[in-house]
Every structure is written in structure tokens, then in C-alpha cells.
GROMACS .gro file of C-alpha atoms in nm:
model
  434
    1UNK     CA    1  19.248   9.536  10.604
    2UNK     CA    2  18.903   9.505  10.766
    3UNK     CA    3  18.612   9.594  10.551
    4UNK     CA    4  18.294   9.678  10.734
    5UNK     CA    5  18.085   9.516  10.456
    6UNK     CA    6  18.211   9.165  10.574
    7UNK     CA    7  18.071   9.181  10.930
    8UNK     CA    8  17.759   9.351  10.811
    9UNK     CA    9  17.702   9.095  10.536
   10UNK     CA   10  17.753   8.813  10.788
   11UNK     CA   11  17.497   8.977  11.016
   12UNK     CA   12  17.246   8.997  10.731
   13UNK     CA   13  17.312   8.634  10.641
   14UNK     CA   14  17.252   8.517  10.998
   15UNK     CA   15  16.930   8.714  11.032
   16UNK     CA   16  16.809   8.597  10.688
   17UNK     CA   17  16.865   8.231  10.775
   18UNK     CA   18  16.685   8.271  11.099
   19UNK     CA   19  16.388   8.421  10.922
   20UNK     CA   20  16.389   8.157  10.640
   21UNK     CA   21  16.490   8.402  10.383
   22UNK     CA   22  16.659   8.348  10.049
   23UNK     CA   23  17.017   8.240  10.033
   24UNK     CA   24  17.114   8.527   9.792
   25UNK     CA   25  16.989   8.820   9.998
   26UNK     CA   26  17.313   8.875  10.196
   27UNK     CA   27  17.500   8.872   9.865
   28UNK     CA   28  17.267   9.141   9.725
   29UNK     CA   29  17.335   9.355  10.030
   30UNK     CA   30  17.718   9.326  10.013
   31UNK     CA   31  17.715   9.383   9.630
   32UNK     CA   32  17.543   9.724   9.693
   33UNK     CA   33  17.768   9.843   9.980
   34UNK     CA   34  18.100   9.688   9.865
   35UNK     CA   35  18.104   9.620   9.482
   36UNK     CA   36  18.463   9.500   9.500
   37UNK     CA   37  18.409   9.241   9.768
   38UNK     CA   38  18.380   8.938   9.536
   39UNK     CA   39  18.669   9.031   9.304
   40UNK     CA   40  18.896   9.119   9.591
   41UNK     CA   41  18.820   8.796   9.774
   42UNK     CA   42  18.855   8.554   9.484
   43UNK     CA   43  19.180   8.727   9.357
   44UNK     CA   44  19.363   8.567   9.655
   45UNK     CA   45  19.312   8.207   9.540
   46UNK     CA   46  19.632   8.037   9.428
   47UNK     CA   47  19.462   7.837   9.147
   48UNK     CA   48  19.205   8.101   9.060
   49UNK     CA   49  18.841   8.044   8.966
   50UNK     CA   50  18.670   7.774   8.763
   51UNK     CA   51  18.322   7.860   8.617
   52UNK     CA   52  18.074   7.587   8.521
   53UNK     CA   53  17.780   7.703   8.293
   54UNK     CA   54  17.541   7.584   8.031
   55UNK     CA   55  17.172   7.504   8.017
   56UNK     CA   56  17.145   7.169   8.190
   57UNK     CA   57  17.350   7.003   8.464
   58UNK     CA   58  17.535   7.294   8.627
   59UNK     CA   59  17.464   7.210   8.981
   60UNK     CA   60  17.546   6.835   8.980
   61UNK     CA   61  17.855   6.888   8.759
   62UNK     CA   62  17.985   7.158   8.992
   63UNK     CA   63  17.934   6.921   9.291
   64UNK     CA   64  18.127   6.655   9.100
   65UNK     CA   65  18.418   6.882   9.020
   66UNK     CA   66  18.440   6.993   9.379
   67UNK     CA   67  18.457   6.643   9.517
   68UNK     CA   68  18.706   6.532   9.246
   69UNK     CA   69  18.938   6.822   9.335
   70UNK     CA   70  18.910   6.761   9.702
   71UNK     CA   71  19.020   6.405   9.634
   72UNK     CA   72  19.349   6.560   9.504
   73UNK     CA   73  19.412   6.742   9.827
   74UNK     CA   74  19.275   7.080   9.728
   75UNK     CA   75  19.063   7.312   9.941
   76UNK     CA   76  18.767   7.423   9.723
   77UNK     CA   77  18.522   7.702   9.769
   78UNK     CA   78  18.193   7.662   9.588
   79UNK     CA   79  17.830   7.802   9.593
   80UNK     CA   80  17.669   7.484   9.723
   81UNK     CA   81  17.307   7.618   9.733
   82UNK     CA   82  17.292   7.633   9.352
   83UNK     CA   83  17.215   8.007   9.377
   84UNK     CA   84  17.396   8.076   9.057
   85UNK     CA   85  17.367   8.448   9.013
   86UNK     CA   86  17.660   8.676   9.114
   87UNK     CA   87  17.471   8.769   9.437
   88UNK     CA   88  17.458   8.399   9.522
   89UNK     CA   89  17.833   8.369   9.495
   90UNK     CA   90  17.875   8.670   9.714
   91UNK     CA   91  17.641   8.527   9.971
   92UNK     CA   92  17.832   8.194   9.966
   93UNK     CA   93  18.156   8.381  10.015
   94UNK     CA   94  18.013   8.557  10.323
   95UNK     CA   95  17.953   8.210  10.480
   96UNK     CA   96  18.312   8.108  10.419
   97UNK     CA   97  18.535   8.414  10.475
   98UNK     CA   98  18.661   8.512  10.818
   99UNK     CA   99  18.577   8.849  10.975
  100UNK     CA  100  18.869   9.013  10.783
  101UNK     CA  101  18.734   8.884  10.458
  102UNK     CA  102  19.000   8.612  10.402
  103UNK     CA  103  18.906   8.292  10.218
  104UNK     CA  104  19.090   7.969  10.312
  105UNK     CA  105  19.082   7.786   9.975
  106UNK     CA  106  19.304   7.690   9.686
  107UNK     CA  107  19.040   7.729   9.403
  108UNK     CA  108  18.682   7.838   9.359
  109UNK     CA  109  18.451   7.621   9.139
  110UNK     CA  110  18.136   7.815   9.079
  111UNK     CA  111  17.811   7.728   8.907
  112UNK     CA  112  17.689   8.030   8.722
  113UNK     CA  113  17.372   8.111   8.529
  114UNK     CA  114  17.460   8.180   8.170
  115UNK     CA  115  17.363   8.550   8.166
  116UNK     CA  116  17.501   8.629   8.512
  117UNK     CA  117  17.825   8.443   8.428
  118UNK     CA  118  17.893   8.715   8.178
  119UNK     CA  119  17.871   8.986   8.450
  120UNK     CA  120  18.092   8.777   8.677
  121UNK     CA  121  18.373   8.713   8.427
  122UNK     CA  122  18.382   9.076   8.344
  123UNK     CA  123  18.476   9.136   8.714
  124UNK     CA  124  18.665   8.812   8.781
  125UNK     CA  125  18.832   8.646   8.478
  126UNK     CA  126  18.828   8.276   8.541
  127UNK     CA  127  19.137   8.058   8.498
  128UNK     CA  128  18.921   7.768   8.389
  129UNK     CA  129  18.564   7.726   8.244
  130UNK     CA  130  18.347   7.429   8.167
  131UNK     CA  131  18.058   7.478   7.915
  132UNK     CA  132  17.816   7.197   7.912
  133UNK     CA  133  17.541   7.246   7.656
  134UNK     CA  134  17.302   7.486   7.488
  135UNK     CA  135  16.933   7.397   7.490
  136UNK     CA  136  16.606   7.591   7.474
  137UNK     CA  137  16.543   7.715   7.822
  138UNK     CA  138  16.370   8.019   7.978
  139UNK     CA  139  16.303   8.183   7.644
  140UNK     CA  140  16.160   8.485   7.831
  141UNK     CA  141  16.510   8.550   7.981
  142UNK     CA  142  16.756   8.426   7.719
  143UNK     CA  143  16.569   8.463   7.388
  144UNK     CA  144  16.662   8.234   7.107
  145UNK     CA  145  16.923   7.961   7.157
  146UNK     CA  146  17.204   8.137   6.960
  147UNK     CA  147  17.190   8.418   7.225
  148UNK     CA  148  17.264   8.161   7.492
  149UNK     CA  149  17.555   8.027   7.286
  150UNK     CA  150  17.688   8.388   7.252
  151UNK     CA  151  17.680   8.422   7.629
  152UNK     CA  152  17.887   8.103   7.672
  153UNK     CA  153  18.134   8.230   7.410
  154UNK     CA  154  18.179   8.547   7.615
  155UNK     CA  155  18.263   8.338   7.925
  156UNK     CA  156  18.516   8.143   7.724
  157UNK     CA  157  18.670   8.460   7.585
  158UNK     CA  158  18.751   8.592   7.932
  159UNK     CA  159  18.905   8.256   8.045
  160UNK     CA  160  19.284   8.275   8.090
  161UNK     CA  161  19.384   7.915   8.129
  162UNK     CA  162  19.173   7.625   8.000
  163UNK     CA  163  18.830   7.606   7.839
  164UNK     CA  164  18.650   7.269   7.844
  165UNK     CA  165  18.382   7.217   7.582
  166UNK     CA  166  18.117   6.960   7.497
  167UNK     CA  167  18.223   6.832   7.152
  168UNK     CA  168  17.880   6.672   7.096
  169UNK     CA  169  17.700   7.016   7.110
  170UNK     CA  170  17.777   7.193   6.787
  171UNK     CA  171  17.704   7.536   6.927
  172UNK     CA  172  17.940   7.475   7.223
  173UNK     CA  173  18.209   7.301   7.014
  174UNK     CA  174  18.224   7.599   6.780
  175UNK     CA  175  18.326   7.833   7.061
  176UNK     CA  176  18.680   7.693   7.009
  177UNK     CA  177  18.689   7.864   6.670
  178UNK     CA  178  18.664   8.204   6.840
  179UNK     CA  179  18.941   8.168   7.088
  180UNK     CA  180  19.235   8.226   6.863
  181UNK     CA  181  19.396   7.896   6.930
  182UNK     CA  182  19.766   7.913   6.860
  183UNK     CA  183  19.804   8.273   6.977
  184UNK     CA  184  20.029   8.337   7.267
  185UNK     CA  185  19.763   8.437   7.513
  186UNK     CA  186  19.486   8.201   7.384
  187UNK     CA  187  19.342   7.955   7.646
  188UNK     CA  188  19.397   7.586   7.605
  189UNK     CA  189  19.087   7.400   7.479
  190UNK     CA  190  18.985   7.048   7.601
  191UNK     CA  191  18.685   6.848   7.500
  192UNK     CA  192  18.463   6.587   7.668
  193UNK     CA  193  18.253   6.358   7.446
  194UNK     CA  194  18.037   6.044   7.389
  195UNK     CA  195  18.080   5.710   7.225
  196UNK     CA  196  17.883   5.703   6.898
  197UNK     CA  197  17.650   5.443   7.052
  198UNK     CA  198  17.529   5.696   7.307
  199UNK     CA  199  17.470   5.997   7.071
  200UNK     CA  200  17.095   5.921   7.024
  201UNK     CA  201  17.051   5.935   7.410
  202UNK     CA  202  17.181   6.291   7.426
  203UNK     CA  203  17.044   6.475   7.124
  204UNK     CA  204  17.152   6.834   7.076
  205UNK     CA  205  16.895   7.104   7.035
  206UNK     CA  206  16.865   7.084   6.665
  207UNK     CA  207  16.814   6.709   6.682
  208UNK     CA  208  16.551   6.747   6.949
  209UNK     CA  209  16.347   6.975   6.729
  210UNK     CA  210  16.402   6.806   6.395
  211UNK     CA  211  16.087   6.655   6.225
  212UNK     CA  212  16.087   6.276   6.232
  213UNK     CA  213  16.264   6.134   5.927
  214UNK     CA  214  16.421   6.464   5.830
  215UNK     CA  215  16.769   6.443   5.686
  216UNK     CA  216  17.052   6.504   5.941
  217UNK     CA  217  17.314   6.748   5.806
  218UNK     CA  218  17.673   6.608   5.782
  219UNK     CA  219  17.863   6.688   6.094
  220UNK     CA  220  18.223   6.824   6.081
  221UNK     CA  221  18.499   6.595   6.196
  222UNK     CA  222  18.507   6.569   6.583
  223UNK     CA  223  18.810   6.692   6.775
  224UNK     CA  224  18.976   6.436   7.008
  225UNK     CA  225  18.829   6.433   7.357
  226UNK     CA  226  19.020   6.427   7.678
  227UNK     CA  227  18.750   6.213   7.841
  228UNK     CA  228  18.486   6.007   7.647
  229UNK     CA  229  18.186   5.841   7.803
  230UNK     CA  230  18.186   5.486   7.645
  231UNK     CA  231  17.909   5.304   7.834
  232UNK     CA  232  17.625   5.375   8.078
  233UNK     CA  233  17.495   5.098   8.301
  234UNK     CA  234  17.234   5.085   8.577
  235UNK     CA  235  17.485   5.177   8.846
  236UNK     CA  236  17.814   5.202   8.666
  237UNK     CA  237  17.983   5.360   8.362
  238UNK     CA  238  18.292   5.329   8.146
  239UNK     CA  239  18.512   5.631   8.062
  240UNK     CA  240  18.807   5.644   7.824
  241UNK     CA  241  19.106   5.875   7.884
  242UNK     CA  242  19.482   5.845   7.833
  243UNK     CA  243  19.425   5.573   7.578
  244UNK     CA  244  19.248   5.332   7.821
  245UNK     CA  245  18.891   5.251   7.919
  246UNK     CA  246  18.814   5.229   8.282
  247UNK     CA  247  18.489   5.138   8.465
  248UNK     CA  248  18.360   5.276   8.794
  249UNK     CA  249  18.047   5.232   9.010
  250UNK     CA  250  17.817   5.537   9.019
  251UNK     CA  251  17.590   5.658   9.292
  252UNK     CA  252  17.453   5.923   9.066
  253UNK     CA  253  17.139   5.831   8.868
  254UNK     CA  254  17.018   5.960   8.548
  255UNK     CA  255  17.192   5.921   8.215
  256UNK     CA  256  17.247   6.307   8.192
  257UNK     CA  257  17.442   6.303   8.519
  258UNK     CA  258  17.673   6.034   8.383
  259UNK     CA  259  17.758   6.238   8.075
  260UNK     CA  260  17.829   6.532   8.298
  261UNK     CA  261  18.069   6.306   8.493
  262UNK     CA  262  18.280   6.302   8.181
  263UNK     CA  263  18.273   6.684   8.177
  264UNK     CA  264  18.372   6.699   8.545
  265UNK     CA  265  18.659   6.452   8.501
  266UNK     CA  266  18.797   6.661   8.211
  267UNK     CA  267  18.796   6.978   8.412
  268UNK     CA  268  18.943   6.808   8.721
  269UNK     CA  269  19.219   6.657   8.504
  270UNK     CA  270  19.294   7.001   8.357
  271UNK     CA  271  19.326   7.160   8.704
  272UNK     CA  272  19.532   6.880   8.863
  273UNK     CA  273  19.628   6.852   9.222
  274UNK     CA  274  19.804   7.035   9.504
  275UNK     CA  275  20.111   7.243   9.400
  276UNK     CA  276  20.031   7.181   9.033
  277UNK     CA  277  20.088   6.805   9.053
  278UNK     CA  278  19.937   6.586   8.777
  279UNK     CA  279  19.595   6.441   8.885
  280UNK     CA  280  19.582   6.098   9.051
  281UNK     CA  281  19.339   5.927   8.819
  282UNK     CA  282  19.275   5.647   9.065
  283UNK     CA  283  19.162   5.888   9.327
  284UNK     CA  284  18.955   6.081   9.077
  285UNK     CA  285  18.758   5.764   8.985
  286UNK     CA  286  18.722   5.660   9.356
  287UNK     CA  287  18.590   6.009   9.436
  288UNK     CA  288  18.350   5.997   9.133
  289UNK     CA  289  18.208   5.669   9.250
  290UNK     CA  290  18.116   5.839   9.586
  291UNK     CA  291  17.938   6.143   9.455
  292UNK     CA  292  17.575   6.153   9.555
  293UNK     CA  293  17.305   6.353   9.370
  294UNK     CA  294  17.287   6.728   9.432
  295UNK     CA  295  16.983   6.840   9.625
  296UNK     CA  296  16.672   6.798   9.415
  297UNK     CA  297  16.860   6.647   9.120
  298UNK     CA  298  16.765   6.281   9.154
  299UNK     CA  299  16.789   6.320   9.538
  300UNK     CA  300  16.627   6.032   9.723
  301UNK     CA  301  16.459   6.090  10.064
  302UNK     CA  302  16.277   5.843  10.287
  303UNK     CA  303  15.909   5.897  10.368
  304UNK     CA  304  15.708   5.626  10.556
  305UNK     CA  305  16.003   5.392  10.518
  306UNK     CA  306  15.997   5.420  10.133
  307UNK     CA  307  16.196   5.627   9.892
  308UNK     CA  308  16.072   5.960   9.765
  309UNK     CA  309  16.283   6.093   9.466
  310UNK     CA  310  16.297   6.456   9.362
  311UNK     CA  311  16.380   6.514   8.996
  312UNK     CA  312  16.440   6.869   8.883
  313UNK     CA  313  16.288   6.962   8.538
  314UNK     CA  314  16.324   7.296   8.372
  315UNK     CA  315  16.325   7.255   7.994
  316UNK     CA  316  16.225   6.997   7.736
  317UNK     CA  317  16.560   6.814   7.726
  318UNK     CA  318  16.580   6.788   8.106
  319UNK     CA  319  16.226   6.662   8.138
  320UNK     CA  320  16.272   6.406   7.856
  321UNK     CA  321  16.590   6.266   8.008
  322UNK     CA  322  16.434   6.270   8.353
  323UNK     CA  323  16.147   6.055   8.234
  324UNK     CA  324  16.391   5.825   8.058
  325UNK     CA  325  16.628   5.793   8.355
  326UNK     CA  326  16.358   5.738   8.623
  327UNK     CA  327  16.091   5.498   8.484
  328UNK     CA  328  15.743   5.544   8.626
  329UNK     CA  329  15.664   5.167   8.670
  330UNK     CA  330  15.611   5.086   9.048
  331UNK     CA  331  15.615   5.453   9.158
  332UNK     CA  332  15.342   5.698   9.251
  333UNK     CA  333  15.404   6.016   9.055
  334UNK     CA  334  15.360   6.383   9.131
  335UNK     CA  335  15.447   6.682   8.904
  336UNK     CA  336  15.484   7.032   9.045
  337UNK     CA  337  15.532   7.321   8.799
  338UNK     CA  338  15.589   7.683   8.907
  339UNK     CA  339  15.659   7.985   8.681
  340UNK     CA  340  15.847   8.214   8.922
  341UNK     CA  341  16.137   8.407   8.789
  342UNK     CA  342  16.390   8.135   8.879
  343UNK     CA  343  16.179   7.876   8.687
  344UNK     CA  344  16.120   8.089   8.375
  345UNK     CA  345  15.788   8.244   8.315
  346UNK     CA  346  15.724   8.090   7.974
  347UNK     CA  347  15.588   7.728   8.020
  348UNK     CA  348  15.516   7.662   7.658
  349UNK     CA  349  15.814   7.426   7.655
  350UNK     CA  350  15.595   7.159   7.828
  351UNK     CA  351  15.446   7.097   7.487
  352UNK     CA  352  15.787   6.984   7.358
  353UNK     CA  353  15.795   6.684   7.604
  354UNK     CA  354  15.637   6.350   7.539
  355UNK     CA  355  15.463   6.207   7.852
  356UNK     CA  356  15.364   5.873   7.709
  357UNK     CA  357  15.585   5.683   7.956
  358UNK     CA  358  15.341   5.807   8.231
  359UNK     CA  359  15.036   5.672   8.053
  360UNK     CA  360  15.021   5.332   8.216
  361UNK     CA  361  15.033   5.450   8.581
  362UNK     CA  362  14.901   5.797   8.535
  363UNK     CA  363  15.001   6.092   8.752
  364UNK     CA  364  14.863   6.090   9.113
  365UNK     CA  365  14.902   6.465   9.190
  366UNK     CA  366  14.961   6.785   9.006
  367UNK     CA  367  15.064   7.110   9.187
  368UNK     CA  368  15.233   7.444   9.139
  369UNK     CA  369  15.119   7.767   8.998
  370UNK     CA  370  15.099   7.610   8.648
  371UNK     CA  371  14.939   7.279   8.753
  372UNK     CA  372  14.645   7.335   8.521
  373UNK     CA  373  14.869   7.394   8.225
  374UNK     CA  374  15.039   7.069   8.313
  375UNK     CA  375  14.703   6.892   8.342
  376UNK     CA  376  14.604   7.013   7.992
  377UNK     CA  377  14.931   6.891   7.853
  378UNK     CA  378  14.892   6.542   8.008
  379UNK     CA  379  14.533   6.519   7.870
  380UNK     CA  380  14.663   6.545   7.519
  381UNK     CA  381  14.897   6.253   7.590
  382UNK     CA  382  14.612   6.046   7.735
  383UNK     CA  383  14.777   6.045   8.081
  384UNK     CA  384  14.524   6.001   8.366
  385UNK     CA  385  14.540   6.260   8.650
  386UNK     CA  386  14.439   6.180   9.012
  387UNK     CA  387  14.414   6.541   9.160
  388UNK     CA  388  14.515   6.898   9.095
  389UNK     CA  389  14.592   7.149   9.370
  390UNK     CA  390  14.799   7.458   9.290
  391UNK     CA  391  14.906   7.498   9.657
  392UNK     CA  392  15.213   7.273   9.706
  393UNK     CA  393  15.190   7.202  10.082
  394UNK     CA  394  14.837   7.046  10.072
  395UNK     CA  395  14.903   6.875   9.745
  396UNK     CA  396  15.220   6.716   9.879
  397UNK     CA  397  15.044   6.601  10.194
  398UNK     CA  398  14.757   6.444   9.988
  399UNK     CA  399  15.011   6.273   9.759
  400UNK     CA  400  15.199   6.121  10.053
  401UNK     CA  401  14.871   6.009  10.217
  402UNK     CA  402  14.732   5.854   9.896
  403UNK     CA  403  15.049   5.667   9.809
  404UNK     CA  404  15.149   5.558  10.162
  405UNK     CA  405  15.253   5.206  10.058
  406UNK     CA  406  15.438   5.293   9.738
  407UNK     CA  407  15.776   5.453   9.656
  408UNK     CA  408  15.716   5.805   9.523
  409UNK     CA  409  15.865   6.039   9.262
  410UNK     CA  410  15.813   6.410   9.213
  411UNK     CA  411  15.915   6.592   8.896
  412UNK     CA  412  15.939   6.959   8.988
  413UNK     CA  413  16.065   7.299   8.870
  414UNK     CA  414  16.322   7.482   9.081
  415UNK     CA  415  16.114   7.689   9.311
  416UNK     CA  416  15.861   7.403   9.343
  417UNK     CA  417  16.146   7.179   9.451
  418UNK     CA  418  16.261   7.425   9.715
  419UNK     CA  419  15.903   7.440   9.855
  420UNK     CA  420  15.866   7.060   9.852
  421UNK     CA  421  16.195   7.011  10.034
  422UNK     CA  422  16.085   7.260  10.306
  423UNK     CA  423  15.764   7.069  10.355
  424UNK     CA  424  15.943   6.728  10.356
  425UNK     CA  425  16.185   6.862  10.619
  426UNK     CA  426  15.901   6.863  10.862
  427UNK     CA  427  15.844   6.486  10.835
  428UNK     CA  428  16.185   6.341  10.735
  429UNK     CA  429  16.557   6.409  10.717
  430UNK     CA  430  16.642   6.656  10.448
  431UNK     CA  431  16.995   6.778  10.385
  432UNK     CA  432  17.038   7.145  10.481
  433UNK     CA  433  17.220   7.327  10.210
  434UNK     CA  434  17.360   7.669  10.306
   0.00000   0.00000   0.00000
């Protein structure tokens, strides 16, 4: 059956792209005129839908899962732009379905914002879900952290097949207790985890906010994990599964991305391969070694013959791990902080990040709508500042001119990252994500 919403949505998508509009606009249009479009289309997939959610790491983890499943011979639909509201999923579908609304895929792997995921799973119960972590993020949207955990629990409660949980995050691990394990219709639960030697590198939210020297409450016994990250190297990592430890090269940079690789492996192993075959672990590892950073998440571009890295930051944990994963030595540094809706309006979280690693080289350029808030924060950590310009385009141009002979790194919030990528596309090769 031909639904007029599909050709109309495709037309809106084409016009929007020509005008440089947002990637989610066509999805908003089709949601209004055909509320059943998304549910009807995704219901045709043989292996159903896998939802990836949590505070940090959704985009890169989703990219890993997609590439791992493709290595098993599966056709995978995903929302590549990282537009992780339901309208973003609908917009991505419009780019993949034919004029009759048919989607040629075996499974959908979708990154979803925690709050919008709840709306999504009420319409489309997923067969699989992967829940990464719960950290303080966008308090103006989510409220306190237990509210975010509740949102993730609701995603898990709608999942019909397998729920993958982070055993190192107590709020995520506790979700298993709500799923009625052992009941006939309860989903299977699998975990991913860390070697004890890595726990201090990935503190949970309570540990992040604990006063120095305060006693750590005794943790309950950990469940066995399907995949455990045992070691992180400069460009490789060791994972344990099926009773053996295996090493692999990694193109991904950033310790947080390597932990998320354990999550991606766990979900891919749960889904398996074509026709329900068991996963080929050798192919999974080979595919993992080839995964490049998602756009803006440790993405490295070339400007004036030297690397320019983009590092997305959106909450205290992400910024701390970004600073730890990408040392400042030898690099010119820019920070761009916006407070648009997609970034979160409350920027008080900047005070929960320590910037002492930037003290030696300073920060060459600050930009974004909250550049002066960032400048004040850096002053309290005795970090020298070169220049401040709230307008991103001229600030970026000045940064590139002033650091012409040095590699560069830009820490940026989401909408600042999009603006920076648009500007950089005028002077260098930037991957188009649509």
C-alpha cells in the first residue's frame, strides 16, 4: 500500500537538505501527518529493533554495533546523524525507505535520547536494548539522576528479547531486579563490565561526586559479564569473553570509547548473525578494529596539513574523560560551549570539571554562547586564555590562523560541534552525515 506521507516526507527531506535545514525536520512533518509511519515500517524487520540509550556514548556505541552486525552479514538500518529523538528516527527512515515505504534491512539499531526513547518504545517495543550509564546531564531536561535511571528502566521493561546492562553502574545494574527474571515473558539480561584495575578510570556518578577521602559503601556482588574490558592501551585493548582474553587494535581513541566497545560486543553477540546463526567472534573483532570515531566524537580532520580533533563534551564525566583521553601537550586548544536546547541550557556542570591539565599550555580560543562562563571557570583553575569570541565562525578562523603550525583540538558541545563542522567543510574534507 502506498502512503502519501512517504513521498511528501521525502520531498520535505530533499528541500530541507538543499536549504541546509535540520536533519529532523522531515521526521517532524511525517510524524504529524502519519503517526503510524515509524511503527508500521519498523514492524517489518525480521530481527526487530535494538535501542541504545544512556547518558554518555550513545552515538559511537551505536556506530560500533552497526558495523559489528554488518560484519555478520546483516543489513542494518540506523539513525547515523545522531539525531536521537523519535523525529530523527523518522527522518532517517525517510532517507532509506522506497517510495512505497518499504525498508530493506534485517534489523534497526537506533540511538535514542533517554526521554524520547520512552516515547519510542511505547510505540515500537524493541527486541533488544543496550543501556550504557546514568550520569548527571542536562538537569534542566531530566531533573535528578534517579529520574534518568527510571527512564532507562522503562525502556528495559518494554524490551521483549535481551537487555544489555552496564554492571559497573549501580543504577543501571539494578534495572535487572525490575525485569522479573525467571518469568516466562521476561527478557534475557546480559552484562558488560570492567577489570577491577580499570574501575577508577570510569567512576560512576556517586563516585564522581564523593568528597575526597569519604568512605566508599560496600558494593553488592557483581553478576558475571558476557564481555569484560581487561586492558586499554594507546591503540589496542584486551577483551574477555567465552572464558578467553583476546586483544585487538583500535582506531577509536578515548578510554570511554573502549569501554563502550565492550558494550557493543555484548549486544552484537546477543543478536548474532544472519538467520539466527551464532556470531563469528573473529569477524566481530576484525570489524571492531576498523571502527573509526563517530562524527565529532574524537573525529580527526586535516587543516593546513595538520590534525584538528573534535571532542564532544556535554557533562562532567564526558569532559573529564575527554581531557584525560586527549592530553593537551603539543596541541593548540579551543573550547566552544553553547547552551541551545540540544546542549542543555544549564551549564553549571562546568564547575564539576577540573581543568588543571590545560594549565601548562592554556586555551588559545573560547567561543560559543557561553564562552564567558567558560572563561570564568578556567580562571578559577589558573588556566590562561588567549581570546574570547562568542561567534563561532570568526573564533574558529582566528584559532586556525593563530595556530597554523600546530596540531589543534577543539572541545565542544553538540550544537557548537555542528557549527564548527560546517565551517571546516569550507576549507577541508568533512564527512557528510545524512
